[in-house]
mmCIF file of C-alpha atoms in Angstrom:
data_model
loop_
_atom_site.group_PDB
_atom_site.id
_atom_site.type_symbol
_atom_site.label_atom_id
_atom_site.label_comp_id
_atom_site.label_asym_id
_atom_site.label_seq_id
_atom_site.Cartn_x
_atom_site.Cartn_y
_atom_site.Cartn_z
ATOM 1 C CA MET H 1 -0.030 -0.032 -0.078
ATOM 2 C CA THR H 2 1.382 3.277 -0.869
ATOM 3 C CA GLU H 3 1.632 5.947 1.847
ATOM 4 C CA THR H 4 0.376 9.256 1.167
ATOM 5 C CA THR H 5 3.117 11.731 0.470
ATOM 6 C CA PRO H 6 3.535 15.409 2.093
ATOM 7 C CA GLU H 7 2.027 17.080 -0.896
ATOM 8 C CA LYS H 8 -1.115 15.206 -0.429
ATOM 9 C CA THR H 9 -1.591 16.361 3.113
ATOM 10 C CA THR H 10 -3.191 19.521 4.523
ATOM 11 C CA TYR H 11 0.113 20.611 6.189
ATOM 12 C CA SER H 12 3.665 19.581 5.716
ATOM 13 C CA ARG H 13 5.305 20.841 9.100
ATOM 14 C CA VAL H 14 3.310 21.218 12.329
ATOM 15 C CA LEU H 15 3.501 21.595 15.946
ATOM 16 C CA LEU H 16 1.452 19.333 18.154
ATOM 17 C CA LYS H 17 0.816 21.133 21.410
ATOM 18 C CA ILE H 18 -0.803 18.822 24.385
ATOM 19 C CA SER H 19 -1.217 19.392 27.966
ATOM 20 C CA GLY H 20 0.682 17.290 30.508
ATOM 21 C CA GLU H 21 -2.792 16.180 31.855
ATOM 22 C CA ALA H 22 -3.338 14.459 28.505
ATOM 23 C CA LEU H 23 -0.587 11.746 29.546
ATOM 24 C CA MET H 24 -2.373 10.981 32.905
ATOM 25 C CA GLY H 25 -4.995 8.802 31.535
ATOM 26 C CA ASP H 26 -7.503 7.955 34.064
ATOM 27 C CA GLN H 27 -5.090 8.576 36.865
ATOM 28 C CA GLY H 28 -5.102 11.985 38.787
ATOM 29 C CA PHE H 29 -1.262 12.396 38.753
ATOM 30 C CA GLY H 30 1.954 11.448 36.844
ATOM 31 C CA LEU H 31 2.211 9.257 33.928
ATOM 32 C CA HIS H 32 0.128 6.602 32.390
ATOM 33 C CA PRO H 33 2.323 4.593 29.806
ATOM 34 C CA PRO H 34 -0.621 2.928 27.873
ATOM 35 C CA THR H 35 -1.813 6.531 27.210
ATOM 36 C CA VAL H 36 1.767 7.723 26.409
ATOM 37 C CA GLU H 37 2.036 5.195 23.979
ATOM 38 C CA ARG H 38 -1.269 5.743 22.427
ATOM 39 C CA ILE H 39 -0.457 9.175 21.654
ATOM 40 C CA ALA H 40 2.815 8.377 20.376
ATOM 41 C CA ALA H 41 1.236 5.819 17.858
ATOM 42 C CA GLU H 42 -0.999 8.887 16.816
ATOM 43 C CA VAL H 43 2.043 10.772 16.183
ATOM 44 C CA LYS H 44 3.779 7.826 14.196
ATOM 45 C CA SER H 45 0.673 7.613 12.134
ATOM 46 C CA VAL H 46 1.070 11.226 10.906
ATOM 47 C CA HIS H 47 4.802 10.987 10.620
ATOM 48 C CA ASP H 48 4.287 7.997 8.346
ATOM 49 C CA LEU H 49 2.743 10.512 5.933
ATOM 50 C CA GLY H 50 5.932 12.419 5.685
ATOM 51 C CA VAL H 51 4.648 15.342 7.804
ATOM 52 C CA GLU H 52 7.593 16.990 9.815
ATOM 53 C CA ILE H 53 6.377 17.133 13.349
ATOM 54 C CA CYS H 54 7.533 18.839 16.534
ATOM 55 C CA MET H 55 5.928 18.732 19.707
ATOM 56 C CA VAL H 56 5.513 20.787 23.040
ATOM 57 C CA ILE H 57 4.100 19.017 26.156
ATOM 58 C CA GLY H 58 2.793 20.663 29.238
ATOM 59 C CA GLY H 59 3.766 19.542 32.704
ATOM 60 C CA GLY H 60 0.455 19.913 34.837
ATOM 61 C CA ASN H 61 0.296 16.228 35.216
ATOM 62 C CA ILE H 62 3.589 16.454 37.478
ATOM 63 C CA PHE H 63 3.879 20.211 38.460
ATOM 64 C CA ARG H 64 2.152 23.438 37.563
ATOM 65 C CA GLY H 65 3.998 26.550 38.436
ATOM 66 C CA LEU H 66 0.828 28.852 38.776
ATOM 67 C CA GLN H 67 -0.689 26.560 41.260
ATOM 68 C CA GLY H 68 2.535 26.405 43.316
ATOM 69 C CA SER H 69 2.824 29.888 43.225
ATOM 70 C CA ALA H 70 -0.868 30.258 44.593
ATOM 71 C CA GLN H 71 0.257 28.029 47.557
ATOM 72 C CA GLY H 72 2.610 30.395 48.767
ATOM 73 C CA MET H 73 5.884 29.453 46.540
ATOM 74 C CA GLU H 74 8.051 32.055 45.036
ATOM 75 C CA ARG H 75 6.614 32.407 41.381
ATOM 76 C CA THR H 76 9.883 32.296 39.712
ATOM 77 C CA THR H 77 11.062 28.933 41.326
ATOM 78 C CA ALA H 78 7.393 27.384 40.928
ATOM 79 C CA ASP H 79 7.868 28.175 37.274
ATOM 80 C CA TYR H 80 11.082 26.545 36.887
ATOM 81 C CA MET H 81 9.898 23.433 38.586
ATOM 82 C CA GLY H 82 7.152 23.370 36.181
ATOM 83 C CA MET H 83 9.522 23.643 33.142
ATOM 84 C CA LEU H 84 11.517 20.606 34.818
ATOM 85 C CA ALA H 85 8.258 18.620 34.694
ATOM 86 C CA THR H 86 8.032 19.196 30.970
ATOM 87 C CA VAL H 87 11.367 17.687 30.538
ATOM 88 C CA MET H 88 10.231 14.605 32.389
ATOM 89 C CA ASN H 89 7.092 14.316 29.758
ATOM 90 C CA ALA H 90 9.282 14.912 27.101
ATOM 91 C CA LEU H 91 11.606 12.181 27.771
ATOM 92 C CA ALA H 92 8.638 9.884 28.487
ATOM 93 C CA MET H 93 7.352 10.519 24.819
ATOM 94 C CA GLN H 94 10.622 10.195 23.465
ATOM 95 C CA GLY H 95 10.935 6.736 24.870
ATOM 96 C CA ALA H 96 7.644 5.863 23.403
ATOM 97 C CA LEU H 97 8.333 7.051 19.894
ATOM 98 C CA GLU H 98 11.428 5.458 19.678
ATOM 99 C CA ALA H 99 10.053 2.082 20.815
ATOM 100 C CA LEU H 100 7.991 2.618 17.616
ATOM 101 C CA GLY H 101 11.144 3.461 15.466
ATOM 102 C CA ILE H 102 10.750 7.006 15.320
ATOM 103 C CA HIS H 103 13.988 9.136 15.583
ATOM 104 C CA THR H 104 13.558 11.951 17.933
ATOM 105 C CA ARG H 105 15.267 14.764 19.609
ATOM 106 C CA VAL H 106 14.295 16.403 23.037
ATOM 107 C CA ILE H 107 15.499 19.941 23.034
ATOM 108 C CA SER H 108 15.379 21.838 26.082
ATOM 109 C CA ALA H 109 15.214 25.520 26.611
ATOM 110 C CA ILE H 110 17.148 24.961 29.871
ATOM 111 C CA THR H 111 20.644 23.478 29.525
ATOM 112 C CA MET H 112 20.936 19.966 30.694
ATOM 113 C CA ASN H 113 23.219 18.496 28.446
ATOM 114 C CA GLU H 114 22.975 14.911 29.889
ATOM 115 C CA VAL H 115 19.475 14.410 28.870
ATOM 116 C CA ALA H 116 18.554 16.771 26.106
ATOM 117 C CA GLU H 117 19.819 19.045 23.325
ATOM 118 C CA PRO H 118 20.145 22.819 23.966
ATOM 119 C CA TYR H 119 17.728 24.958 21.819
ATOM 120 C CA ILE H 120 19.566 26.113 18.797
ATOM 121 C CA ARG H 121 17.091 27.087 16.123
ATOM 122 C CA ARG H 122 18.922 25.978 12.918
ATOM 123 C CA ARG H 123 19.866 22.732 14.508
ATOM 124 C CA ALA H 124 16.324 22.067 15.268
ATOM 125 C CA VAL H 125 15.125 22.853 11.727
ATOM 126 C CA ARG H 126 17.667 20.385 10.461
ATOM 127 C CA HIS H 127 16.216 17.695 12.611
ATOM 128 C CA LEU H 128 12.851 18.357 11.155
ATOM 129 C CA GLU H 129 14.308 18.334 7.763
ATOM 130 C CA LYS H 130 15.848 14.876 8.420
ATOM 131 C CA LYS H 131 12.322 13.720 9.609
ATOM 132 C CA ARG H 132 13.200 13.509 13.319
ATOM 133 C CA VAL H 133 10.411 14.504 15.764
ATOM 134 C CA CYS H 134 11.476 17.455 17.714
ATOM 135 C CA ILE H 135 10.031 17.526 21.274
ATOM 136 C CA PHE H 136 10.663 20.943 22.731
ATOM 137 C CA ALA H 137 10.886 20.947 26.562
ATOM 138 C CA ALA H 138 11.114 23.590 29.346
ATOM 139 C CA GLY H 139 9.002 26.140 27.893
ATOM 140 C CA THR H 140 10.668 29.328 26.843
ATOM 141 C CA GLY H 141 13.224 29.010 29.475
ATOM 142 C CA ASN H 142 11.862 31.800 31.124
ATOM 143 C CA PRO H 143 9.221 31.831 34.249
ATOM 144 C CA TYR H 144 5.925 33.772 33.585
ATOM 145 C CA PHE H 145 5.404 32.316 30.226
ATOM 146 C CA THR H 146 3.168 29.040 29.802
ATOM 147 C CA THR H 147 3.611 26.219 27.501
ATOM 148 C CA ASP H 148 1.012 27.617 25.257
ATOM 149 C CA THR H 149 3.260 30.659 24.533
ATOM 150 C CA ALA H 150 6.296 28.243 23.965
ATOM 151 C CA ALA H 151 4.191 26.228 21.626
ATOM 152 C CA ALA H 152 3.313 29.486 19.630
ATOM 153 C CA LEU H 153 6.814 30.803 19.830
ATOM 154 C CA ARG H 154 8.669 27.460 18.680
ATOM 155 C CA ALA H 155 5.891 27.103 15.900
ATOM 156 C CA ASN H 156 6.907 30.286 14.463
ATOM 157 C CA GLU H 157 10.698 29.819 14.784
ATOM 158 C CA MET H 158 10.256 26.389 12.910
ATOM 159 C CA ALA H 159 8.300 27.837 10.344
ATOM 160 C CA CYS H 160 5.514 25.403 11.096
ATOM 161 C CA GLU H 161 2.262 25.831 8.877
ATOM 162 C CA ALA H 162 -0.169 25.353 11.966
ATOM 163 C CA ILE H 163 -0.397 24.539 15.727
ATOM 164 C CA PHE H 164 -2.463 21.532 16.455
ATOM 165 C CA MET H 165 -3.960 21.567 19.814
ATOM 166 C CA GLY H 166 -5.060 18.281 21.132
ATOM 167 C CA LYS H 167 -7.851 18.552 23.615
ATOM 168 C CA GLN H 168 -10.362 16.569 25.217
ATOM 169 C CA VAL H 169 -13.152 17.971 22.949
ATOM 170 C CA ASP H 170 -13.432 17.927 19.074
ATOM 171 C CA GLY H 171 -12.934 21.736 18.761
ATOM 172 C CA VAL H 172 -13.795 25.125 20.059
ATOM 173 C CA TYR H 173 -17.290 25.559 21.493
ATOM 174 C CA ASP H 174 -19.216 28.595 22.770
ATOM 175 C CA LYS H 175 -19.298 27.078 26.035
ATOM 176 C CA ASP H 176 -18.178 23.859 27.578
ATOM 177 C CA PRO H 177 -19.872 20.920 26.043
ATOM 178 C CA LYS H 178 -19.253 18.725 28.934
ATOM 179 C CA LYS H 179 -21.566 21.085 31.047
ATOM 180 C CA HIS H 180 -24.020 22.299 28.142
ATOM 181 C CA ASP H 181 -25.754 20.059 25.935
ATOM 182 C CA ASP H 182 -26.582 23.144 23.786
ATOM 183 C CA ALA H 183 -23.010 24.152 23.341
ATOM 184 C CA VAL H 184 -22.168 24.976 19.710
ATOM 185 C CA ARG H 185 -19.069 24.127 17.946
ATOM 186 C CA PHE H 186 -17.303 26.456 15.530
ATOM 187 C CA ASP H 187 -15.572 25.315 12.251
ATOM 188 C CA HIS H 188 -13.822 28.445 12.142
ATOM 189 C CA ILE H 189 -13.212 31.440 14.391
ATOM 190 C CA SER H 190 -10.805 34.444 14.465
ATOM 191 C CA TYR H 191 -8.078 34.981 16.923
ATOM 192 C CA ASP H 192 -9.851 38.278 18.149
ATOM 193 C CA ASP H 193 -13.170 36.338 18.746
ATOM 194 C CA VAL H 194 -11.331 33.706 20.838
ATOM 195 C CA LEU H 195 -9.755 36.352 22.906
ATOM 196 C CA ALA H 196 -13.020 38.736 23.215
ATOM 197 C CA LYS H 197 -15.032 35.641 24.143
ATOM 198 C CA ARG H 198 -12.328 33.908 26.659
ATOM 199 C CA LEU H 199 -12.977 30.751 25.034
ATOM 200 C CA GLY H 200 -9.632 29.196 26.495
ATOM 201 C CA VAL H 201 -8.072 27.806 23.416
ATOM 202 C CA MET H 202 -4.753 28.990 24.530
ATOM 203 C CA ASP H 203 -3.656 31.685 26.782
ATOM 204 C CA ALA H 204 -3.853 35.250 25.586
ATOM 205 C CA SER H 205 -0.172 35.577 24.777
ATOM 206 C CA ALA H 206 -0.137 32.562 22.617
ATOM 207 C CA ILE H 207 -3.137 33.578 20.759
ATOM 208 C CA ALA H 208 -1.661 37.107 20.022
ATOM 209 C CA LEU H 209 1.523 35.636 18.846
ATOM 210 C CA SER H 210 -0.153 33.291 16.573
ATOM 211 C CA ARG H 211 -2.344 36.038 15.233
ATOM 212 C CA ASP H 212 0.494 38.594 14.636
ATOM 213 C CA ASN H 213 2.206 35.795 12.494
ATOM 214 C CA ASN H 214 -0.954 34.424 10.837
ATOM 215 C CA LEU H 215 -0.230 31.033 12.243
ATOM 216 C CA PRO H 216 -3.372 29.001 12.032
ATOM 217 C CA ILE H 217 -4.277 26.955 15.295
ATOM 218 C CA VAL H 218 -6.170 23.431 14.719
ATOM 219 C CA VAL H 219 -8.127 22.384 17.798
ATOM 220 C CA PHE H 220 -9.021 18.775 17.679
ATOM 221 C CA SER H 221 -9.700 15.685 19.967
ATOM 222 C CA LEU H 222 -6.693 13.830 21.101
ATOM 223 C CA ASP H 223 -9.015 11.071 22.549
ATOM 224 C CA GLU H 224 -10.450 10.446 18.913
ATOM 225 C CA PRO H 225 -8.440 7.517 17.569
ATOM 226 C CA GLY H 226 -6.874 8.609 14.338
ATOM 227 C CA GLY H 227 -7.849 12.113 14.573
ATOM 228 C CA PHE H 228 -4.514 13.835 14.235
ATOM 229 C CA ARG H 229 -3.910 11.673 11.025
ATOM 230 C CA GLY H 230 -7.305 12.297 9.622
ATOM 231 C CA ILE H 231 -7.285 16.107 9.875
ATOM 232 C CA LEU H 232 -3.775 16.161 8.029
ATOM 233 C CA ALA H 233 -5.802 14.131 5.162
ATOM 234 C CA GLY H 234 -8.384 16.629 5.125
ATOM 235 C CA GLU H 235 -10.890 14.666 7.168
ATOM 236 C CA GLY H 236 -12.362 14.708 10.711
ATOM 237 C CA THR H 237 -14.042 17.196 13.198
ATOM 238 C CA TYR H 238 -12.119 20.164 14.294
ATOM 239 C CA THR H 239 -11.997 23.971 14.609
ATOM 240 C CA VAL H 240 -9.464 26.087 12.891
ATOM 241 C CA VAL H 241 -8.636 29.533 14.448
ATOM 242 C CA LYS H 242 -7.320 31.880 11.935
ATOM 243 C CA ASP H 243 -8.432 35.348 10.524
#
């Protein structure tokens, strides 16, 4: 069976952003290996199309800096702890992907040469060109910035054609569909409407950075088997955020 070539997919280079909580499965904390393996298989299915992929994974399943700060911890220290949590998640995803035969690089915004490469933009671009999956860890390397902002920043630096936001729902709704049966899903919505309606797609800084650089955000369900690959093939249910 002949695989689809990049020219036949909607995008040829994308960034996949997922939350740390997505790796928990049904647990309330930490990593759930079968869930990590399932997500890795989804990434592989897109990689097999010839699409160049980079990833940003949050750290909320292990530690969230903002919550630590709210409990009395100094904000900068709490944010650095959250960055370290993202490195742990990145290493877990690297292991799952390489078990499937996908070459990867964990690239950290905080120098830790024993476990990850330092972030050098040209080197990261070269990895993508060689069809390696780049997993960007430790956020932007600075406190007070979320992994959403890191995703928007890295996607622009890597010249990605879209950010794919893997959520627990299949797009952007006017209200929480888990709480409201009459929630309406948008097929397309503008950056400004997302900000004005506080729809919670990404944080405001990430939305603004994407808007200013005309970078589409594709919101889809990470729980839908084959959903990531389907969108790249022009199928499935999702919302595109762009002007």
